[in-house]
Amino acid sequence: DTEMWQTDAFRNVIQHETRPDGSDLARVLNELFTFLDTAQPDRVPPGFEGFKYVNGGIFDEKIDLPELGQEFRTAILDACAVDWSGISPAIFGSMFQSVRDAETRRALGEHYTSEENILKTLNPLFLDELRDDLAAALARDTTQKKVNALNKLWDRLGDIRFMDPACGCGNFIIVAYRELRAIELQVMEALYDLRDKHQLSLDAKSDLKVTLDHFYGIEIDEWPARIAETAMFMMDRQCDLNLQERFGQAPERLPIQREATVVVGNALRTRWEEVLPASASVIVAGNPPFSGRHTRSKDQAADLAAAWGLKNAGHLDYVTAWHATASRYLAGSGGVFAFVSTNSVTQGEPVALMFPALQAAGWRIKFAHRAFAWTSEATGKATVHCVILGFTQAADYRPRLFDYPTPTSDPEEVEVVGAVNPYLVDGPFIVLNKRSSGPLSPDLPSMEYGSMPNDGGHLLFDAAEASEARRDAGAARYLRRYVGAAELIHGTERWCLWMVDLDPGDLSRSPLLASRVERVRETRLASRNPDTIARAATPHLFWFINQPKDAYLCVPQVFSENRQYVTAARLDADWIANNRVYTCPDPDGFAFALISSTMFLTWQKTVGGRLESRYNFSGTIVWNNFPLPHVDDATRSEMIAAGQSILRARAENPEASLAQMYEPGAIAPAIATAHEALDAVVDRLFGLKPGASELERQSVLFARYSDLLLAGGAP
């Protein structure tokens, strides 16, 4: 269907040169593959007259197909009945992923990509600039100036070298090639019209400057690499047919003279310079594999650490190894690079590990797509939340930023006044590190983990066990409500024995207490941890104790990203908090009001880490770095009153859990109204007008953070 062979040549062979039962189908296909790899055959088998020698390595591997049969023959003929001429070769990547088993895809971190999403990377990285140059050339005021500008642009197109160092089935190089050929065709059309219809020679070796051998890939798996090479041949031909439609003829492509270079190997152990020397004309882009610290293999962890020059890459995602390698490969060359990345690279601890190194090497964010849902076109496609980051070392670039109102929305470009920072906000270059010395703002109380039982579960009770324990007079006096993240958010009822003021006589009077405490002692003695063994001497106590003495704010360490507000609560001191939550003293409810605001959730979303897609709260990164302005007495009182209104609205439905109260799209009107009133106070504190967007909130937060740093020194 690409017209490199006679029309229907393949279908005719299958239909007329094989038996209806398919018994000789394998033999005919084996002969055909051999024929296609023979430059000067001694004879042309019957029906093979419409084929030409291919070259390019497509058919040079000798494979003897087994017997196939009638069903296979019918399937081939059905496929031949489809007109494939207008179908993008990029579809091969999705087809390949569809027949991959899920385990292999996960192991390799594969996320095959749609053309729409590929263009989100390629357009702002370099294609938009080329299109702008074309428009500027056509806008020149004289014919000669137009011709000169167009020829200059044409030469630039011919100089470009594109590489995807995690190319898979080649979707990125296929789309990049197609788009560059389309721009080249527009240049040729314009020059043709300006030269009084001067007929171009259409010699692929002379006129066409965008050629297959300018495109490179590195792929760890051989099958996708071979698919990429073949798909590039097909895209080349489709582009030629567009040329033929405009000029009446197209270059002869068979036998193949030029081809893309796709190297099979581990990109992180391959010297990119040996594949393609770096230069100002080199563009690197792709969608490398994602793999977090808990899912990557030992080899991947070693490659990642080596890429960054670290002993342990810690929280960095595997994809960042490509950022590190590309930044070294293109350093000082004038080339640019961009990668699709998991959104975790712009959140939490990874930011401080990745961006300062890139900044120190002179790299700046040329463009960025904020977090969105990245989907492939394959069956059983994976949906992951991604960002796209493009980098340059140029001094005169114009930064671009694309925002998504929802993860599945179309991107909206927003104006960038300064620069795009590592959190993908228009603002100063800021990287938040753990702040262990306490809150940056003097108006914030300190936040700590709750207590850790490390008791083998013997000090803990569910609702039924607690009911039984109350019948034991000795145990009942020590029974307390026990709260972790699950209990806080979902209202699960759990209890614990809290014996910080234990009367030793109660152990002898209560068999239940004595039994539970003894089992804790045995559990701790069986540990290999010296600290745990030492705590077997006090088996009635939690392993680590950090319980507030008065009413406190309780914040889950991990909570859903789908809810509109942080699912935190204000609890009495007799609720024992475990180490799955954070606590801070909150005698008047100010801390509860603050964390219940949209401004605080915006800060969490922006700088906090993630566990999968859920928010991962951190006392040292999120809370201690929160840039709270000075709060005067009047504003503090307003915030406390607004927080109390939220608590009263929650109390109207005492049977509902926080998860139920804050179910997306189903928040009770009284709770929603109370939060809106709180937001009005907090937004005014930060100098925001009603209805501020997330980007506006982020810009104000980072500006305030910079002011606090200048006032108080480095964190």
XYZ file of C-alpha atoms in Angstrom:
715
model
C 0.000 0.000 0.000
C 3.011 2.343 0.097
C 3.423 1.721 -3.668
C 7.030 0.518 -3.381
C 5.842 -2.753 -4.910
C 3.148 -3.269 -7.514
C -0.366 -2.758 -6.200
C -1.708 -5.888 -4.481
C 1.522 -7.792 -5.185
C 1.463 -9.499 -1.796
C -2.241 -10.311 -1.832
C -1.920 -11.798 -5.324
C 0.864 -14.131 -4.170
C -1.183 -15.367 -1.214
C -4.391 -15.677 -3.220
C -3.029 -17.202 -6.429
C 0.262 -18.903 -5.541
C -0.819 -20.816 -2.421
C -3.333 -23.610 -1.997
C -6.730 -22.775 -0.392
C -5.968 -25.056 2.550
C -2.739 -23.140 3.254
C -0.643 -26.279 3.244
C 2.096 -24.619 1.158
C 1.748 -21.119 2.667
C 4.866 -21.400 4.844
C 6.989 -22.560 1.890
C 5.814 -19.663 -0.322
C 6.426 -17.074 2.410
C 9.887 -18.492 3.124
C 10.724 -18.259 -0.601
C 9.338 -14.715 -0.787
C 11.421 -13.517 2.173
C 14.535 -14.974 0.573
C 13.683 -13.357 -2.754
C 13.231 -9.930 -1.133
C 16.740 -10.173 0.298
C 18.340 -11.199 -3.013
C 19.837 -8.356 -5.038
C 20.206 -10.297 -8.328
C 18.107 -13.484 -8.241
C 18.834 -16.241 -10.777
C 15.129 -16.730 -11.337
C 11.861 -15.022 -10.414
C 9.399 -17.509 -8.890
C 5.827 -17.424 -10.209
C 3.883 -14.446 -8.874
C 6.975 -12.628 -7.558
C 7.289 -10.286 -10.561
C 5.740 -7.347 -8.681
C 8.392 -7.289 -5.958
C 11.733 -5.496 -5.764
C 14.884 -6.170 -3.773
C 14.528 -4.330 -0.462
C 17.947 -4.167 1.263
C 18.196 -2.367 4.602
C 18.394 -5.577 6.618
C 14.634 -6.111 6.877
C 14.664 -9.590 5.345
C 18.242 -10.698 5.945
C 17.492 -12.845 8.997
C 16.675 -16.346 7.821
C 13.516 -17.679 9.437
C 11.848 -20.919 8.392
C 8.171 -20.534 9.131
C 6.400 -23.691 10.343
C 3.271 -25.043 8.736
C 0.536 -22.413 8.895
C -2.711 -23.684 7.377
C -5.999 -22.298 6.113
C -6.843 -20.112 9.129
C -3.569 -18.211 8.837
C -4.024 -17.785 5.073
C -7.508 -16.338 5.623
C -6.190 -13.937 8.260
C -3.521 -12.649 5.846
C -6.065 -12.113 3.069
C -8.359 -10.275 5.479
C -5.487 -7.974 6.421
C -4.654 -7.430 2.754
C -8.212 -6.253 2.138
C -7.573 -3.197 4.322
C -6.107 -0.043 2.765
C -3.078 0.607 4.985
C -1.759 3.571 3.004
C -3.150 6.228 5.332
C -2.377 4.469 8.624
C 0.546 5.879 10.574
C 3.444 3.456 11.077
C 3.477 4.676 14.684
C 0.608 2.238 15.233
C 3.151 -0.595 15.257
C 4.306 0.425 18.724
C 0.797 0.081 20.083
C 0.258 -3.194 18.233
C 3.464 -4.549 19.712
C 2.491 -3.516 23.236
C -0.861 -5.260 22.795
C 0.836 -8.639 22.349
C 3.338 -8.033 25.142
C 2.541 -9.657 28.456
C 1.900 -7.208 31.272
C 4.804 -8.478 33.390
C 7.336 -7.779 30.636
C 5.907 -4.314 30.062
C 6.220 -3.519 33.775
C 9.753 -4.913 33.980
C 10.899 -2.693 31.118
C 8.823 0.284 32.268
C 7.174 0.539 28.850
C 4.619 3.247 28.147
C 3.964 3.388 24.405
C 2.594 6.718 23.373
C -0.031 8.328 21.180
C 0.969 10.783 18.476
C -0.935 13.523 20.288
C 1.198 13.083 23.377
C 4.409 12.750 21.379
C 3.710 16.121 19.785
C 3.326 17.649 23.246
C 7.044 16.912 23.542
C 8.286 17.656 20.039
C 6.331 20.818 19.246
C 7.666 23.079 22.026
C 11.098 21.448 21.954
C 11.858 22.364 18.335
C 9.018 21.969 15.796
C 7.139 25.143 16.753
C 10.328 27.173 16.282
C 10.827 25.727 12.798
C 7.236 26.514 11.855
C 7.691 30.061 13.163
C 10.837 30.400 11.034
C 8.885 29.214 8.000
C 6.139 31.771 8.613
C 8.750 34.515 9.090
C 10.505 33.530 5.858
C 7.267 33.717 3.892
C 6.532 37.128 5.418
C 9.734 38.730 4.040
C 9.049 41.755 1.849
C 10.921 40.722 -1.307
C 11.120 37.520 -3.322
C 14.879 37.288 -2.945
C 14.694 37.694 0.837
C 12.051 34.992 0.951
C 14.173 32.640 -1.150
C 17.258 33.290 0.993
C 15.364 32.733 4.246
C 13.718 29.573 2.926
C 17.036 28.119 1.774
C 18.555 28.902 5.154
C 15.692 27.131 6.870
C 15.989 24.193 4.459
C 19.681 23.840 5.304
C 18.790 23.926 9.000
C 16.264 21.134 8.484
C 18.967 19.088 6.815
C 21.370 19.669 9.686
C 19.011 18.359 12.379
C 19.875 15.013 13.942
C 17.220 13.443 16.157
C 17.775 10.681 18.718
C 15.446 8.810 21.056
C 17.598 6.878 23.547
C 14.670 4.724 24.705
C 12.945 4.385 21.375
C 10.868 1.226 21.773
C 9.044 0.672 18.493
C 10.154 4.084 17.270
C 7.069 6.224 17.791
C 9.078 9.352 18.621
C 11.505 9.072 15.713
C 8.649 8.184 13.333
C 6.585 11.248 14.280
C 9.640 13.523 14.352
C 10.607 12.373 10.864
C 7.065 12.854 9.530
C 6.803 16.380 10.943
C 10.213 17.449 9.633
C 9.397 16.054 6.191
C 6.105 17.994 6.269
C 7.935 21.249 7.016
C 10.478 20.445 4.312
C 7.656 19.884 1.813
C 6.236 23.306 2.648
C 9.668 24.846 2.073
C 9.998 23.063 -1.267
C 6.523 24.151 -2.319
C 7.279 27.762 -1.435
C 10.603 27.726 -3.309
C 8.944 26.036 -6.301
C 6.338 28.816 -6.470
C 8.929 31.566 -6.011
C 11.205 30.189 -8.771
C 8.606 30.563 -11.539
C 7.600 26.938 -11.256
C 11.181 25.715 -11.658
C 10.968 21.926 -11.665
C 12.847 20.349 -8.768
C 14.777 17.204 -9.626
C 13.200 15.212 -6.766
C 16.353 13.177 -6.459
C 16.306 11.789 -2.932
C 20.073 12.167 -2.728
C 20.073 15.856 -3.631
C 16.819 17.752 -3.166
C 15.568 16.083 0.006
C 17.599 17.163 3.011
C 15.580 15.443 5.747
C 16.593 11.808 5.370
C 16.281 8.599 7.353
C 19.958 8.462 8.242
C 19.529 11.611 10.356
C 17.449 9.680 12.906
C 18.761 7.508 15.702
C 17.429 5.318 18.447
C 18.682 3.141 21.289
C 16.471 0.262 22.415
C 17.201 -2.473 24.944
C 15.004 -5.080 23.247
C 15.683 -6.320 19.704
C 12.098 -6.872 18.548
C 10.953 -3.275 19.072
C 14.193 -2.040 17.503
C 13.527 -4.007 14.309
C 9.931 -2.756 14.250
C 11.219 0.820 14.578
C 13.533 0.413 11.586
C 10.788 -1.079 9.430
C 8.225 1.522 10.469
C 10.678 4.287 9.526
C 10.940 2.852 6.004
C 7.170 2.927 5.732
C 6.900 6.481 7.058
C 9.571 7.518 4.603
C 7.429 6.184 1.796
C 4.281 7.854 3.085
C 6.123 11.164 3.093
C 7.279 10.455 -0.471
C 3.661 9.939 -1.542
C 2.827 13.394 -0.187
C 5.705 14.700 -2.283
C 4.348 12.861 -5.311
C 0.892 14.337 -4.789
C 2.358 17.862 -4.890
C 5.001 17.491 -7.597
C 3.830 14.523 -9.615
C 6.736 12.252 -8.779
C 8.678 10.921 -5.814
C 12.138 9.465 -5.269
C 12.752 5.797 -5.999
C 13.411 4.101 -2.644
C 14.170 0.475 -3.528
C 16.645 -0.906 -2.956
C 16.969 1.024 0.295
C 19.976 3.332 0.349
C 19.452 5.176 3.624
C 18.059 3.994 6.921
C 17.619 5.080 10.503
C 20.179 3.864 13.010
C 18.606 1.904 15.865
C 21.174 0.450 18.254
C 20.135 -2.518 20.370
C 21.488 -2.115 23.880
C 21.023 -0.627 27.333
C 20.964 3.132 26.742
C 22.456 3.788 30.178
C 25.485 1.607 29.373
C 25.844 2.783 25.781
C 28.036 5.748 24.881
C 25.618 8.069 23.119
C 28.523 9.934 21.562
C 29.440 6.787 19.632
C 25.888 6.479 18.298
C 25.611 10.164 17.358
C 28.232 12.839 18.090
C 26.757 15.735 20.051
C 26.311 19.079 18.297
C 24.066 22.135 18.229
C 21.883 20.323 15.697
C 21.207 17.299 17.913
C 17.767 16.944 19.463
C 17.146 14.220 22.044
C 13.619 13.277 23.078
C 11.604 10.264 24.120
C 9.604 8.447 26.738
C 12.085 6.466 28.879
C 10.885 3.779 31.290
C 9.507 4.743 34.699
C 10.320 2.744 37.792
C 10.266 3.867 41.418
C 12.575 2.728 44.182
C 10.290 -0.170 45.141
C 9.762 -1.538 41.630
C 13.091 -1.173 39.831
C 15.478 -4.091 39.541
C 18.961 -4.200 41.065
C 20.495 -3.596 37.639
C 18.242 -0.601 37.077
C 19.126 0.764 40.511
C 22.824 0.397 39.673
C 22.386 2.135 36.305
C 20.446 4.960 37.949
C 23.034 5.527 40.667
C 25.858 5.475 38.107
C 24.063 7.979 35.878
C 23.892 10.491 38.737
C 27.263 9.584 40.246
C 25.659 8.514 43.525
C 26.126 5.495 45.741
C 22.379 5.263 46.197
C 19.841 7.065 44.014
C 17.257 6.898 46.797
C 13.948 8.453 45.827
C 14.924 9.255 42.242
C 12.837 7.508 39.596
C 14.607 5.382 36.997
C 13.532 7.817 34.257
C 15.817 10.505 35.695
C 18.860 8.502 34.590
C 18.062 9.665 31.047
C 17.995 13.297 32.199
C 21.415 12.869 33.806
C 22.889 11.114 30.762
C 21.436 13.573 28.248
C 22.676 16.561 30.263
C 26.249 15.238 30.146
C 26.037 14.117 26.523
C 24.832 17.500 25.235
C 26.758 19.703 27.687
C 28.158 22.748 25.908
C 27.027 21.544 22.474
C 23.959 23.725 22.022
C 21.705 20.691 21.664
C 18.412 20.315 23.534
C 16.590 17.418 25.161
C 13.151 16.579 26.510
C 11.674 13.517 28.163
C 8.319 12.378 29.324
C 8.731 11.660 33.034
C 6.667 10.472 35.933
C 5.299 13.473 37.815
C 7.180 12.306 40.920
C 10.350 13.997 39.609
C 8.796 17.409 40.345
C 7.533 16.511 43.832
C 9.042 15.862 47.238
C 12.587 14.652 47.797
C 13.488 13.847 44.133
C 13.430 17.572 43.288
C 16.435 18.295 45.498
C 18.326 15.339 44.035
C 17.766 16.134 40.360
C 17.333 19.832 39.624
C 20.268 21.465 41.433
C 22.668 19.254 39.453
C 21.034 20.249 36.164
C 20.946 23.915 37.192
C 24.626 23.860 38.168
C 25.482 22.451 34.734
C 23.710 25.357 33.047
C 20.486 23.592 32.068
C 17.209 25.496 32.261
C 13.639 24.332 31.705
C 12.806 25.376 28.164
C 9.246 24.128 28.395
C 7.156 21.961 30.659
C 3.814 20.226 30.666
C 2.415 20.067 34.181
C 0.970 16.773 35.414
C -1.539 15.055 33.127
C -2.756 11.543 32.379
C -0.493 9.955 29.752
C -2.191 7.240 27.753
C -1.088 4.914 24.977
C -3.084 3.639 22.024
C -2.563 0.004 22.967
C -5.081 -2.493 24.259
C -4.951 -2.741 28.052
C -3.189 0.598 28.055
C -1.624 1.932 31.199
C -2.561 5.397 32.435
C 0.117 7.163 34.419
C 0.401 10.741 35.586
C 3.279 12.386 33.778
C 5.063 15.630 33.189
C 7.133 16.574 30.156
C 10.346 18.515 30.703
C 12.445 20.121 27.985
C 15.894 21.559 28.723
C 18.238 24.018 27.054
C 21.539 25.729 27.877
C 20.758 28.688 25.611
C 20.653 32.105 27.225
C 17.993 33.606 24.944
C 15.212 31.040 25.164
C 11.559 31.850 25.883
C 10.237 29.488 28.588
C 6.843 27.906 27.962
C 4.458 26.260 30.411
C 1.384 24.131 29.722
C -1.248 23.547 32.375
C -4.092 21.024 32.640
C -7.315 21.979 34.486
C -7.874 18.242 34.999
C -5.529 15.295 34.329
C -7.458 14.415 31.147
C -7.978 17.972 29.857
C -6.354 19.479 26.819
C -3.261 21.537 27.673
C -3.568 25.292 28.092
C -0.445 27.387 27.612
C 0.004 29.957 30.367
C 2.152 33.064 30.275
C 5.563 32.808 31.897
C 6.923 36.104 33.150
C 10.135 34.805 34.726
C 11.191 31.190 34.443
C 9.737 27.737 35.027
C 11.059 26.362 38.305
C 11.480 22.684 39.324
C 7.920 22.549 40.662
C 6.675 23.691 37.240
C 5.596 27.093 38.449
C 6.437 30.514 37.028
C 8.755 31.586 39.789
C 12.305 31.669 41.160
C 14.514 28.585 41.156
C 13.701 27.003 44.492
C 14.386 23.520 45.805
C 12.942 22.498 49.141
C 15.074 20.281 51.343
C 14.061 18.579 54.553
C 13.896 21.193 57.269
C 14.587 19.400 60.546
C 15.188 22.489 62.676
C 11.489 23.347 62.890
C 9.032 25.447 60.874
C 10.284 28.257 58.675
C 7.399 30.430 59.871
C 7.468 31.372 63.581
C 3.658 31.176 63.662
C 3.640 27.407 62.971
C 3.804 24.808 65.764
C 6.190 21.868 65.427
C 4.945 18.711 63.693
C 6.056 15.228 64.777
C 5.288 11.568 64.125
C 2.914 9.837 66.523
C 3.902 6.941 68.786
C 5.137 3.562 67.505
C 3.881 0.410 69.299
C 6.287 -2.199 67.830
C 4.424 -4.667 70.013
C 3.502 -7.472 67.652
C -0.068 -6.195 67.869
C -0.485 -7.319 71.473
C -1.239 -3.833 72.838
C -3.890 -3.211 70.172
C -7.578 -4.132 70.052
C -10.341 -4.009 67.491
C -13.850 -2.941 68.553
C -14.934 -6.421 69.675
C -11.739 -7.060 71.652
C -12.028 -3.637 73.279
C -15.572 -4.441 74.381
C -14.293 -7.587 76.059
C -11.349 -5.706 77.640
C -13.738 -3.247 79.312
C -15.084 -6.110 81.387
C -11.620 -6.459 82.892
C -11.340 -3.757 85.528
C -7.551 -3.768 85.418
C -7.379 -3.370 81.645
C -10.305 -0.960 81.259
C -8.522 1.935 82.989
C -5.716 1.830 80.365
C -7.902 1.440 77.284
C -7.629 4.366 74.825
C -8.813 5.092 71.293
C -5.992 4.367 68.847
C -5.673 6.308 65.588
C -3.537 5.948 62.488
C -4.182 7.043 58.916
C -6.812 4.376 58.209
C -8.638 5.000 61.500
C -8.554 8.767 60.982
C -9.785 8.789 57.384
C -12.154 5.823 57.310
C -13.411 5.874 60.890
C -12.165 2.359 61.697
C -12.521 1.743 65.426
C -9.353 0.552 67.157
C -8.138 0.736 70.721
C -4.863 0.293 72.575
C -3.486 -0.234 76.056
C -1.771 3.019 77.075
C 0.126 2.312 80.262
C 2.483 5.259 80.738
C 1.140 5.535 84.314
C 0.900 1.782 84.982
C 0.210 0.613 88.507
C 2.376 -2.578 88.686
C -0.249 -4.157 90.888
C -2.711 -4.124 87.985
C -0.575 -6.688 86.153
C -1.078 -9.201 88.938
C -4.784 -8.375 89.269
C -5.558 -8.548 85.523
C -4.813 -11.768 83.586
C -5.558 -9.907 80.329
C -2.973 -7.198 81.056
C -0.414 -9.715 82.218
C -0.900 -11.896 79.147
C -0.691 -9.006 76.682
C 2.386 -7.462 78.290
C 4.189 -10.800 78.439
C 3.574 -11.389 74.733
C 4.992 -7.963 73.934
C 8.099 -8.835 75.940
C 8.539 -12.133 74.069
C 8.046 -10.441 70.706
C 10.687 -7.813 71.391
C 13.196 -10.321 72.727
C 12.864 -12.285 69.468
C 13.904 -9.237 67.438
C 17.353 -8.788 65.883
C 17.260 -5.053 66.566
C 19.255 -4.206 69.740
C 16.971 -1.213 70.440
C 13.898 -3.433 70.288
C 15.484 -6.058 72.534
C 16.341 -3.328 75.043
C 12.713 -2.205 75.095
C 11.643 -5.692 76.156
C 12.466 -4.375 79.648
C 9.406 -2.084 79.400
C 6.910 -4.250 77.520
C 3.903 -2.298 78.838
C 5.032 0.811 76.916
C 4.991 1.651 73.235
C 8.414 1.248 71.588
C 8.480 5.007 70.872
C 6.229 7.510 72.657
C 5.326 10.915 71.296
C 1.792 11.688 72.425
C 0.584 15.316 72.767
C -0.487 16.361 76.242
C -3.407 18.516 75.033
C -5.745 18.728 72.034
C -3.787 18.238 68.845
C -3.907 18.266 65.058
C -3.740 14.792 63.522
C -2.618 14.514 59.877
C -2.476 11.241 57.910
C 0.908 10.532 56.378
C -0.752 9.420 53.133
C -4.156 10.536 51.864
C -6.151 10.568 48.646
C -5.312 12.968 45.849
C -8.971 13.040 44.805
C -10.360 14.948 47.780
C -10.686 18.713 47.805
C -9.181 19.224 51.253
C -6.695 17.515 53.564
C -8.505 14.840 55.584
C -7.063 15.964 58.932
C -8.773 16.220 62.310
C -8.418 17.849 65.716
C -8.383 15.247 68.490
C -8.349 15.163 72.283
C -5.165 14.088 74.034
C -6.646 10.736 75.108
C -6.729 9.574 71.464
C -3.387 7.818 71.005
C -1.804 8.621 67.612
C 0.460 6.081 65.955
C 3.385 6.610 63.606
C 1.183 6.564 60.477
C 0.053 10.075 61.332
C 1.699 13.364 62.213
C 0.685 15.408 65.245
C 1.217 18.929 66.476
C -0.126 20.786 69.526
C -3.314 22.659 68.637
C -4.916 24.010 71.804
C -7.004 26.661 70.023
C -7.582 25.009 66.613
C -5.343 27.336 64.568
C -3.266 24.502 63.066
C -6.426 22.611 62.086
C -7.778 25.690 60.321
C -4.554 26.238 58.420
C -4.202 22.677 57.139
C -7.889 22.659 56.141
C -7.360 25.516 53.668
C -6.979 25.332 49.902
C -3.685 27.205 50.201
C -2.182 24.431 52.294
C -3.418 21.666 49.978
C -1.928 23.609 47.050
C 1.438 23.612 48.838
C 1.138 19.875 49.552
C 0.315 19.125 45.911
C 3.200 21.273 44.705
C 6.117 20.323 46.940
C 5.012 17.151 48.709
C 5.869 13.672 47.553
C 3.528 10.965 46.359
C 2.951 7.339 47.245
C 1.661 6.005 43.937
C -0.671 8.917 43.115
C -1.698 9.672 46.728
C -0.357 12.666 48.631
C 2.532 11.858 50.968
C 2.574 14.421 53.755
C 5.919 15.284 55.331
C 6.572 17.275 58.453
C 10.094 18.252 57.378
C 9.408 19.119 53.726
C 5.776 20.213 53.549
C 4.857 21.537 56.986
C 8.162 23.026 58.144
C 8.659 24.794 54.800
C 5.113 26.165 54.535
C 5.581 29.917 53.904
C 2.945 31.237 56.291
C 2.948 35.038 56.534
C 2.819 36.664 59.944
C -0.672 36.166 61.357
C -2.011 39.043 63.455
C -4.380 38.393 66.335
C -7.507 39.385 64.411
C -6.722 37.099 61.461
C -5.795 34.269 63.787
C -9.141 34.578 65.539
C -10.959 34.570 62.199
C -9.138 31.425 61.101
C -9.851 29.642 64.381
C -13.545 30.551 64.151
C -13.694 29.326 60.538
C -12.036 26.047 61.568
C -14.572 25.600 64.355
C -17.353 26.060 61.788
C -15.880 23.172 59.777
C -15.807 20.971 62.883
C -19.438 21.865 63.709
C -20.492 21.060 60.140
C -18.747 17.683 60.374
C -20.474 16.978 63.699
C -23.875 17.236 62.006
C -23.224 13.751 60.592
C -21.340 11.949 63.395
C -21.674 8.504 61.819
C -19.849 9.525 58.617
C -16.088 9.050 58.216
C -13.846 11.768 56.826
C -13.613 9.749 53.614
C -17.391 9.836 53.301
C -17.689 13.509 54.265
C -15.137 14.522 51.640
C -16.183 12.137 48.880
C -15.410 13.972 45.596
C -18.526 15.677 44.292
C -20.535 14.813 47.400
C -19.343 17.189 50.140
C -22.224 18.292 52.354
C -23.246 21.936 51.690
C -22.546 22.959 55.310
C -18.982 21.584 55.149
C -18.333 23.148 51.722
C -19.622 26.536 52.911
C -17.444 26.401 56.028
C -14.345 25.634 53.931
C -15.142 28.483 51.543
C -15.354 30.884 54.477
C -11.997 29.645 55.772
C -10.419 30.017 52.330
C -11.579 33.624 52.148
C -9.634 34.403 55.332
C -6.478 32.476 54.389
C -6.428 33.773 50.807
C -6.687 37.335 52.114
C -3.750 36.620 54.438
C -1.645 35.734 51.352
C -2.894 38.738 49.379
C -4.959 36.688 46.936
C -8.205 37.793 45.341
C -11.271 35.513 45.410
C -11.253 32.749 42.810
C -7.458 32.511 42.525
C -6.184 29.744 40.248
C -3.798 27.041 41.379
C -0.954 28.643 39.431
C -1.620 32.002 41.084
C -1.595 30.343 44.482
C 1.674 28.573 43.686
C 3.336 31.777 42.498
C 2.350 33.571 45.710
C 3.536 30.652 47.856
C 6.955 30.550 46.212
C 7.327 34.325 46.385
C 6.488 34.203 50.090
C 8.900 31.300 50.599
C 11.702 33.333 49.006
C 10.902 36.264 51.291
C 11.025 34.071 54.396
C 14.347 32.564 53.339
C 15.851 36.001 52.861
C 14.527 37.074 56.247
C 15.550 33.942 58.122
C 18.476 32.481 56.256
C 18.891 29.159 54.482
C 16.758 26.211 55.657
